[in-house]
PDB file of C-alpha atoms in Angstrom:
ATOM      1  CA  UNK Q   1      28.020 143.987 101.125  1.00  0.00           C
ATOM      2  CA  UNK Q   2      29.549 145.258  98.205  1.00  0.00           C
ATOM      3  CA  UNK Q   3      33.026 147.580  97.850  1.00  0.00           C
ATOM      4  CA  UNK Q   4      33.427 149.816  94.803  1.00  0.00           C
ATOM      5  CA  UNK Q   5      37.222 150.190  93.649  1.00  0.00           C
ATOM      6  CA  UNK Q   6      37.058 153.578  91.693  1.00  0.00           C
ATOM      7  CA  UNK Q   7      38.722 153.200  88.468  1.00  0.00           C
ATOM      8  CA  UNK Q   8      39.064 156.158  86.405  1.00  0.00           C
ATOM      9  CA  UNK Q   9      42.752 155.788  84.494  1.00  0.00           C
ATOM     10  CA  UNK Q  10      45.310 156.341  87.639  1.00  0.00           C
ATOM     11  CA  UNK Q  11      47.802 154.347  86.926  1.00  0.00           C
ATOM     12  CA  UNK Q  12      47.970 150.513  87.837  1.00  0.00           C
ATOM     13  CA  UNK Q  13      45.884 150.175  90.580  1.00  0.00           C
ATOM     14  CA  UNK Q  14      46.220 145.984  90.282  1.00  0.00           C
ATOM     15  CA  UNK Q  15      47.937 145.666  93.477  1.00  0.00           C
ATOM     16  CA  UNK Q  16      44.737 147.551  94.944  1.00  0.00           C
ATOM     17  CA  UNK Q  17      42.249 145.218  93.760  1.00  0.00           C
ATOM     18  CA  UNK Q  18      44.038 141.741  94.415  1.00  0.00           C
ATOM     19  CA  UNK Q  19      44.695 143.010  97.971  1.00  0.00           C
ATOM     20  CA  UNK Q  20      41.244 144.050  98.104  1.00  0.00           C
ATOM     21  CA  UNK Q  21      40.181 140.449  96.642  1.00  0.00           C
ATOM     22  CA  UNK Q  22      42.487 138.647  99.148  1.00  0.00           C
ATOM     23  CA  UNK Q  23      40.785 139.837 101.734  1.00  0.00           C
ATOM     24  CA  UNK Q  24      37.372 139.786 100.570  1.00  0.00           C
ATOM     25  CA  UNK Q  25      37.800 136.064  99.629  1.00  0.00           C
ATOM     26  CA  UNK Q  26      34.205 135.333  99.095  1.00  0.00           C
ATOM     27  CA  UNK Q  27      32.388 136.973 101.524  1.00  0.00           C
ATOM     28  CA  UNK Q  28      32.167 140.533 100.391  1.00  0.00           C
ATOM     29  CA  UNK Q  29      31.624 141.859  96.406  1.00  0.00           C
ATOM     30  CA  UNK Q  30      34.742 143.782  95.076  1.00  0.00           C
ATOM     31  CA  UNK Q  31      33.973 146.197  92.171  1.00  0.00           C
ATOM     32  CA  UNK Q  32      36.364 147.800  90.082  1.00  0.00           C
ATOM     33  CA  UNK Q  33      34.508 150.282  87.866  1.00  0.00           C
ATOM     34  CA  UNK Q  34      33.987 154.341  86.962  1.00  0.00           C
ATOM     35  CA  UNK Q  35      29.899 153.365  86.705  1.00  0.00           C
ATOM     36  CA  UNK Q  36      28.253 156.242  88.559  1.00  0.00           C
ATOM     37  CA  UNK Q  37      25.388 153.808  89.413  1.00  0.00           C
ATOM     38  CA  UNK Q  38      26.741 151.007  91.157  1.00  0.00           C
ATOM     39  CA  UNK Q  39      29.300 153.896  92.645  1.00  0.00           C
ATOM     40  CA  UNK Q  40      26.114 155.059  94.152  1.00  0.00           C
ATOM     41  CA  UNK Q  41      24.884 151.751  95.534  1.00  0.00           C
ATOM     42  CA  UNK Q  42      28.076 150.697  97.110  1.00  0.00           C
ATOM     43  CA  UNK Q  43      28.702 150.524 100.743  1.00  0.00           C
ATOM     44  CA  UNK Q  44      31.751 151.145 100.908  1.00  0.00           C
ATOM     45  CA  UNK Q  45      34.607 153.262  98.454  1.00  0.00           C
ATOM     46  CA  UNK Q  46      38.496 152.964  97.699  1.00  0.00           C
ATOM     47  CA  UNK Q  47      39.911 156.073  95.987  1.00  0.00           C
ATOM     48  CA  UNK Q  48      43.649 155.010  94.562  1.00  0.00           C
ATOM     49  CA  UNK Q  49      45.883 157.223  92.937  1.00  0.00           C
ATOM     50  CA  UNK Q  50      49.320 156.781  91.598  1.00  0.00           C
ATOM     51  CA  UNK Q  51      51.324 159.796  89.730  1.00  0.00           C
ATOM     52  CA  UNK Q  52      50.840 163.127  90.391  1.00  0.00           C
ATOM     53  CA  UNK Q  53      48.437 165.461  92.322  1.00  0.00           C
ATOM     54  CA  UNK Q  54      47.047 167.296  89.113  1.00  0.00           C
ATOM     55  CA  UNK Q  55      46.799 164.112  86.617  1.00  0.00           C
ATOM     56  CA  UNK Q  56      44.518 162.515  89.311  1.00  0.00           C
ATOM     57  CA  UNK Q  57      42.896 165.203  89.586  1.00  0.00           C
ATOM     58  CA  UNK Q  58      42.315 165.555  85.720  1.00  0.00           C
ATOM     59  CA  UNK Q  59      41.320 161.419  85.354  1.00  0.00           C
ATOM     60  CA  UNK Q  60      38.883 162.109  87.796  1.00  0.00           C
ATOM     61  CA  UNK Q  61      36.859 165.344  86.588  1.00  0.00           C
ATOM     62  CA  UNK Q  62      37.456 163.930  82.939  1.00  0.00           C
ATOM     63  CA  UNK Q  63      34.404 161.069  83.838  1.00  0.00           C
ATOM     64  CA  UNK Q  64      30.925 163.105  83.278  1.00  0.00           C
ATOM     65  CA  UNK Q  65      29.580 163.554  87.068  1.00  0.00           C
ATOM     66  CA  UNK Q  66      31.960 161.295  88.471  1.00  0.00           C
ATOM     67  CA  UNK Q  67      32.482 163.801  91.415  1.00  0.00           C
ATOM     68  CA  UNK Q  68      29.473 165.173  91.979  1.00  0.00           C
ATOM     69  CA  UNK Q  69      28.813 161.129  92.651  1.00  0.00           C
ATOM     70  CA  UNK Q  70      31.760 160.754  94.949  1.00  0.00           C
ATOM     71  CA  UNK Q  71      30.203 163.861  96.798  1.00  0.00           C
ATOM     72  CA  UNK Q  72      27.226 162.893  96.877  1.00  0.00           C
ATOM     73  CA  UNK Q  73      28.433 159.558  98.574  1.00  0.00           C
ATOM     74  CA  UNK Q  74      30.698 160.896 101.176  1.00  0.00           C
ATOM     75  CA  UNK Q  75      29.135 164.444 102.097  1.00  0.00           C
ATOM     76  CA  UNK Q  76      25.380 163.563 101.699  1.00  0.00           C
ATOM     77  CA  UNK Q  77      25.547 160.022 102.211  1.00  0.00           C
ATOM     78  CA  UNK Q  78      28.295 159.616 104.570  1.00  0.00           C
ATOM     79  CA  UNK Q  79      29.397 156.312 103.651  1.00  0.00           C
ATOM     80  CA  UNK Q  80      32.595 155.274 103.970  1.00  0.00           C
ATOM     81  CA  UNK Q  81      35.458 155.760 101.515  1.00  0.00           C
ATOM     82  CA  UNK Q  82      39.141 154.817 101.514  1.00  0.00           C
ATOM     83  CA  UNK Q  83      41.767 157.286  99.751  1.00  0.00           C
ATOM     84  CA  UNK Q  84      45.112 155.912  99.136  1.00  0.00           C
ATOM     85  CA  UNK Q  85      48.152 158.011  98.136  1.00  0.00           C
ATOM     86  CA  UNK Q  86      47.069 160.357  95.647  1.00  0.00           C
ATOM     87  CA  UNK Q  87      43.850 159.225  96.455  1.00  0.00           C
ATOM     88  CA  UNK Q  88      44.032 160.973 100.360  1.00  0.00           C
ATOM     89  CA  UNK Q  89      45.717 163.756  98.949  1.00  0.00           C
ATOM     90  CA  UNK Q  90      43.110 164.711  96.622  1.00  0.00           C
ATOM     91  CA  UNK Q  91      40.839 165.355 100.086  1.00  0.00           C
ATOM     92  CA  UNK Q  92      42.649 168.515 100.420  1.00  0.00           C
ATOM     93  CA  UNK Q  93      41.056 171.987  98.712  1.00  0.00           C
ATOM     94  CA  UNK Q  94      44.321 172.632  97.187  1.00  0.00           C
ATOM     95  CA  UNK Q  95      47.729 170.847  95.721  1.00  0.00           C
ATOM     96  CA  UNK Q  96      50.586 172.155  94.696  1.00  0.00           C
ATOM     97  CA  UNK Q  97      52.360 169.642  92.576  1.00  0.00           C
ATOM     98  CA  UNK Q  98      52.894 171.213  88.674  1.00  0.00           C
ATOM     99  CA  UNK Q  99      50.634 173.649  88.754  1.00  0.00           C
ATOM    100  CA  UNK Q 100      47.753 174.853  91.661  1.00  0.00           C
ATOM    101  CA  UNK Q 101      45.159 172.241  91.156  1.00  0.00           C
ATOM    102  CA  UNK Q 102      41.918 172.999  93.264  1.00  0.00           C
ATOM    103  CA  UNK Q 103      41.289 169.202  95.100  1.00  0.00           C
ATOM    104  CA  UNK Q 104      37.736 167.249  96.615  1.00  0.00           C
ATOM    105  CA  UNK Q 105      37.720 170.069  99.261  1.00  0.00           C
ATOM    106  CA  UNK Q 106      36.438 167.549 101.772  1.00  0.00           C
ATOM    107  CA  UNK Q 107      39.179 167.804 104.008  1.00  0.00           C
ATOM    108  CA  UNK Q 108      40.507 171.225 104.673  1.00  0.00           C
ATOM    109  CA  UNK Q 109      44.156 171.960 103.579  1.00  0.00           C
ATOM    110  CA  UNK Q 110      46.845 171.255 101.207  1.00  0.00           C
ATOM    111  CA  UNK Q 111      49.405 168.689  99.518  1.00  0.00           C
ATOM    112  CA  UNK Q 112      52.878 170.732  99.244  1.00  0.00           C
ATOM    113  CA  UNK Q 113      56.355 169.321  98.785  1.00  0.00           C
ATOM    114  CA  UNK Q 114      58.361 167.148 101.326  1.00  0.00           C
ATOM    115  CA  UNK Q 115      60.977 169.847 102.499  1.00  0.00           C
ATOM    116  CA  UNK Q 116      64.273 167.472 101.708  1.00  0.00           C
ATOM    117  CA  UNK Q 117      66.469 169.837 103.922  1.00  0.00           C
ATOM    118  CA  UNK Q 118      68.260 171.070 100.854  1.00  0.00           C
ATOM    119  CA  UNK Q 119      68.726 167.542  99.425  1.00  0.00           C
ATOM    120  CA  UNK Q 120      69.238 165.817 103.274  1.00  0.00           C
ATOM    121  CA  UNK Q 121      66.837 163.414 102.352  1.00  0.00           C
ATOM    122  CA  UNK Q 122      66.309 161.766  98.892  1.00  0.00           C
ATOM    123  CA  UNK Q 123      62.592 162.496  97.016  1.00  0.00           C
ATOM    124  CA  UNK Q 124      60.155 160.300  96.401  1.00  0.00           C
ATOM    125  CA  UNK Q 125      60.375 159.103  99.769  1.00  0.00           C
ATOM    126  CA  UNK Q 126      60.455 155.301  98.838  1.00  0.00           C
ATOM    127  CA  UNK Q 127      59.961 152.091 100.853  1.00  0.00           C
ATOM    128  CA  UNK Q 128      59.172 150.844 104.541  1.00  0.00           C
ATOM    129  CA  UNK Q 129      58.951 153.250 107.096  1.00  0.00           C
ATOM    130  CA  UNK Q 130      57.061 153.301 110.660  1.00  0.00           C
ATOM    131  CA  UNK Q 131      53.714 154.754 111.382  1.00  0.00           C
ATOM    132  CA  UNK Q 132      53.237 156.546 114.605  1.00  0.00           C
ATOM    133  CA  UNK Q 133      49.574 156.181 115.974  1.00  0.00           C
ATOM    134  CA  UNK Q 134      48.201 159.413 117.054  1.00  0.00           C
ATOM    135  CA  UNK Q 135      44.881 158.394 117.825  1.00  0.00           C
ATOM    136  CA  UNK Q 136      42.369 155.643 117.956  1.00  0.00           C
ATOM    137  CA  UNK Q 137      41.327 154.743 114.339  1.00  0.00           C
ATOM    138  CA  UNK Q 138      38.878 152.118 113.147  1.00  0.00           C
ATOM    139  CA  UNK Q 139      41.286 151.160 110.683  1.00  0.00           C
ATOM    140  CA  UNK Q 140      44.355 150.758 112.707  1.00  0.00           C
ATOM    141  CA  UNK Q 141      42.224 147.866 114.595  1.00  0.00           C
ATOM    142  CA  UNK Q 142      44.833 145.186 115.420  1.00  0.00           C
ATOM    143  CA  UNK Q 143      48.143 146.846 114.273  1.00  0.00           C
ATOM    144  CA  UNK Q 144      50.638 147.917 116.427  1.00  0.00           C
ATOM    145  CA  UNK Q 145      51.980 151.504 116.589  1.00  0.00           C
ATOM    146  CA  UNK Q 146      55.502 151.984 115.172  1.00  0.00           C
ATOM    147  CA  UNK Q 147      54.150 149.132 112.488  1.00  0.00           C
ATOM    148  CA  UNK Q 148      55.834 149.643 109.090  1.00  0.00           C
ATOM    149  CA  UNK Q 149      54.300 150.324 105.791  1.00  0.00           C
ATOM    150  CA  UNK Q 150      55.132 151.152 102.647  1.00  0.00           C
ATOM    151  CA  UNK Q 151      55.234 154.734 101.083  1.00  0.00           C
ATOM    152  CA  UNK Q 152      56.235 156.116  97.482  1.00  0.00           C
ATOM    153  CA  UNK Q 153      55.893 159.847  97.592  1.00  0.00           C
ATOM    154  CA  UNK Q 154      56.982 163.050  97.363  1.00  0.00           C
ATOM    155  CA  UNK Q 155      54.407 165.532  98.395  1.00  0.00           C
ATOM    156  CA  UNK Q 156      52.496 165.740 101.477  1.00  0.00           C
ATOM    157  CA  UNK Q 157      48.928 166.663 102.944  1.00  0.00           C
ATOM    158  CA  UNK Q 158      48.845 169.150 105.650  1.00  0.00           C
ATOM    159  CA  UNK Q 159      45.536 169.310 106.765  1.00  0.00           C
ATOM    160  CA  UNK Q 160      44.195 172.358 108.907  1.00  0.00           C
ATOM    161  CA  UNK Q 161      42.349 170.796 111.313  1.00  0.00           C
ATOM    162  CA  UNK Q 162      45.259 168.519 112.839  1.00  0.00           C
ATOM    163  CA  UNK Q 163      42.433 166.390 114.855  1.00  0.00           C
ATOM    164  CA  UNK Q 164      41.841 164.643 111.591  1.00  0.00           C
ATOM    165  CA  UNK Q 165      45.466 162.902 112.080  1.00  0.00           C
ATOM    166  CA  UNK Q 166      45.690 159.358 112.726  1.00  0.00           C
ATOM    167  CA  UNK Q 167      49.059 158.813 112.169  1.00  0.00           C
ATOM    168  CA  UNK Q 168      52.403 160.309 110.864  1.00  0.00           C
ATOM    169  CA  UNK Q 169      55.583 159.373 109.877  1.00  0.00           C
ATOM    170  CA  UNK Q 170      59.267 160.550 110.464  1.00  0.00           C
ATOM    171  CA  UNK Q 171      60.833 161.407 106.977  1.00  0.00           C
ATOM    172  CA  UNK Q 172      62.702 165.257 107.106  1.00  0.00           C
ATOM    173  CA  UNK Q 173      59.476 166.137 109.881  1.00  0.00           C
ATOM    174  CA  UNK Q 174      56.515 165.048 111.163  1.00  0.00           C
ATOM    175  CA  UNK Q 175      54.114 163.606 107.919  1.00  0.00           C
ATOM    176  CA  UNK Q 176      51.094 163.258 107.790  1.00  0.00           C
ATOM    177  CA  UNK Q 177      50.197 159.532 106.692  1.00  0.00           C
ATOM    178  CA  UNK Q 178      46.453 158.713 107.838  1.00  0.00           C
ATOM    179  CA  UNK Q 179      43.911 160.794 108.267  1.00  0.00           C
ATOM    180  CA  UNK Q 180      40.248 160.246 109.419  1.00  0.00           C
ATOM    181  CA  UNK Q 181      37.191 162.442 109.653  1.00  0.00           C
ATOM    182  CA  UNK Q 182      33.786 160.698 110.147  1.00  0.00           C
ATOM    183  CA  UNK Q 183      33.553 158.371 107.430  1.00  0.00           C
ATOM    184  CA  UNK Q 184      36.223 159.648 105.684  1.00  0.00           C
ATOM    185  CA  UNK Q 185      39.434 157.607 105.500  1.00  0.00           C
ATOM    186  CA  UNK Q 186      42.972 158.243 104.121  1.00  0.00           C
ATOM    187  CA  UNK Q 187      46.868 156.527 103.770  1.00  0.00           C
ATOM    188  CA  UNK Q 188      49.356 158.011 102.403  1.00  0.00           C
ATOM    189  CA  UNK Q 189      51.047 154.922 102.394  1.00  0.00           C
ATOM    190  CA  UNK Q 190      50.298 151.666 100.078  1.00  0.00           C
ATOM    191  CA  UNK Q 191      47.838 149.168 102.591  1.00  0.00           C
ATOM    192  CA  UNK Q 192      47.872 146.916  99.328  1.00  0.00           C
ATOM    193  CA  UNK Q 193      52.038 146.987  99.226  1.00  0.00           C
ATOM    194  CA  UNK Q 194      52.643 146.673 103.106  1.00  0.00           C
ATOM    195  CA  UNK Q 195      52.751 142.956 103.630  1.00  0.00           C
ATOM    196  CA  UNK Q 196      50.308 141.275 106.339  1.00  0.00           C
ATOM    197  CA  UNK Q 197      49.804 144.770 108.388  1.00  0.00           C
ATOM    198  CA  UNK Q 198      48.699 146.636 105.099  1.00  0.00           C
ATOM    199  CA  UNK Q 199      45.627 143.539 104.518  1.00  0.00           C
ATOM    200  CA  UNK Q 200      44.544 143.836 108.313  1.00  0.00           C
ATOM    201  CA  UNK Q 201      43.941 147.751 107.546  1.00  0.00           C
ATOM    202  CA  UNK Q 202      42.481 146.774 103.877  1.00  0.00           C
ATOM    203  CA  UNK Q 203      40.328 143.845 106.284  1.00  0.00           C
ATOM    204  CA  UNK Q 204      39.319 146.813 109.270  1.00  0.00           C
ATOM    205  CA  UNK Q 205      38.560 149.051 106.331  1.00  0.00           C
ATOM    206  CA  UNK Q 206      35.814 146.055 104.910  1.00  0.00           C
ATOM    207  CA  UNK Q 207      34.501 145.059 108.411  1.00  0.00           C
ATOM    208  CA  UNK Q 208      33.749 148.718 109.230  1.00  0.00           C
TER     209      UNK Q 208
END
């Protein structure tokens, strides 16, 4: 089994792959590449994304056909694929971070702004915070509700369809921090940053 790292200029996305390596030890292959080919004939994805909504956006459509690919591997494929931070947010059709940046469109709805309460409470939202469990995920195998993980953030997704929640946290409201739609798989927190609980989500994400 083999598990493609997508690496198209995000920011350091180190942390990513030696998790990812940890907990791959031997067994399974760990790519870390932009190659549309072995993208193709991977079985499994990890979208990171560090920065903000539009320059991820931009790195990504900048790579000849690297989308269509990721489409192709999702939508007609239906494999599995793992966004993290900017990574999950770039699911939604829409962000509003800079300027409107059309996203993947694959799930429906859009990354706006933490409301901060008029300054209340400080942006990026930064560090450990607990996950609330909404429903049964593959990748929650293992870990507890109310585990914490670790987030660095300041804009949200708000999907449309609020079935596709997994699990939230409480930071000014309700957030959105999981998602998961078929094969489709988000955090908006950092598995690879959140101690033991983060590599048993990395390890449910591998054994899926």
């Amino acid at each position: 089994m083999n598990v493609t790292i997508v690496d198209y200029n995000s920011g350091n996305i180190s942390s990513v792959i030696n998790s990812f390596k940890e907990v791959a030890k031997d067994e399974v292959s760990i790519e870390v590449t932009s190659d549309l080919k072995k993208i193709k004939s991977s079985d499994k994805v990890v979208l990171p994304g560090q920065g903000s909504f539009k320059s991820c956006v931009d790195a990504l459509t900048s790579i000849n056909g690297l989308v269509d690919t990721l489409n192709e591997f999702v939508i007609d494929n239906k494999k599995p694929l793992l966004g993290i931070c900017v990574g999950l947010q770039m699911f939604a059709d829409i962000g509003y971070e800079e300027i409107e940046t059309k996203g993947l469109g694959w799930i429906s709805g859009k990354v706006s702004k933490i409301d901060n309460q008029n300054n209340k409470y400080k942006l990026p939202h930064i560090g450990w915070n607990q996950i609330n469990i909404v429903k049964e995920s593959k990748i929650f195998k293992n870990i507890e509700n109310n585990s914490h993980m670790y987030f660095v953030h300041s804009y949200e997704f708000i999907p449309e369809d609020k079935n596709v929640i997994s699990a939230t946290t409480d930071y000014s409201s309700n957030i959105v921090c999981s998602v998961e739609k078929e094969n489709i798989f988000g955090t908006q927190f950092h598995p690879e940053k959140s101690d033991k609980t983060g590599l048993q989500m990395i390890q449910n994400f591998i054994s899926l």
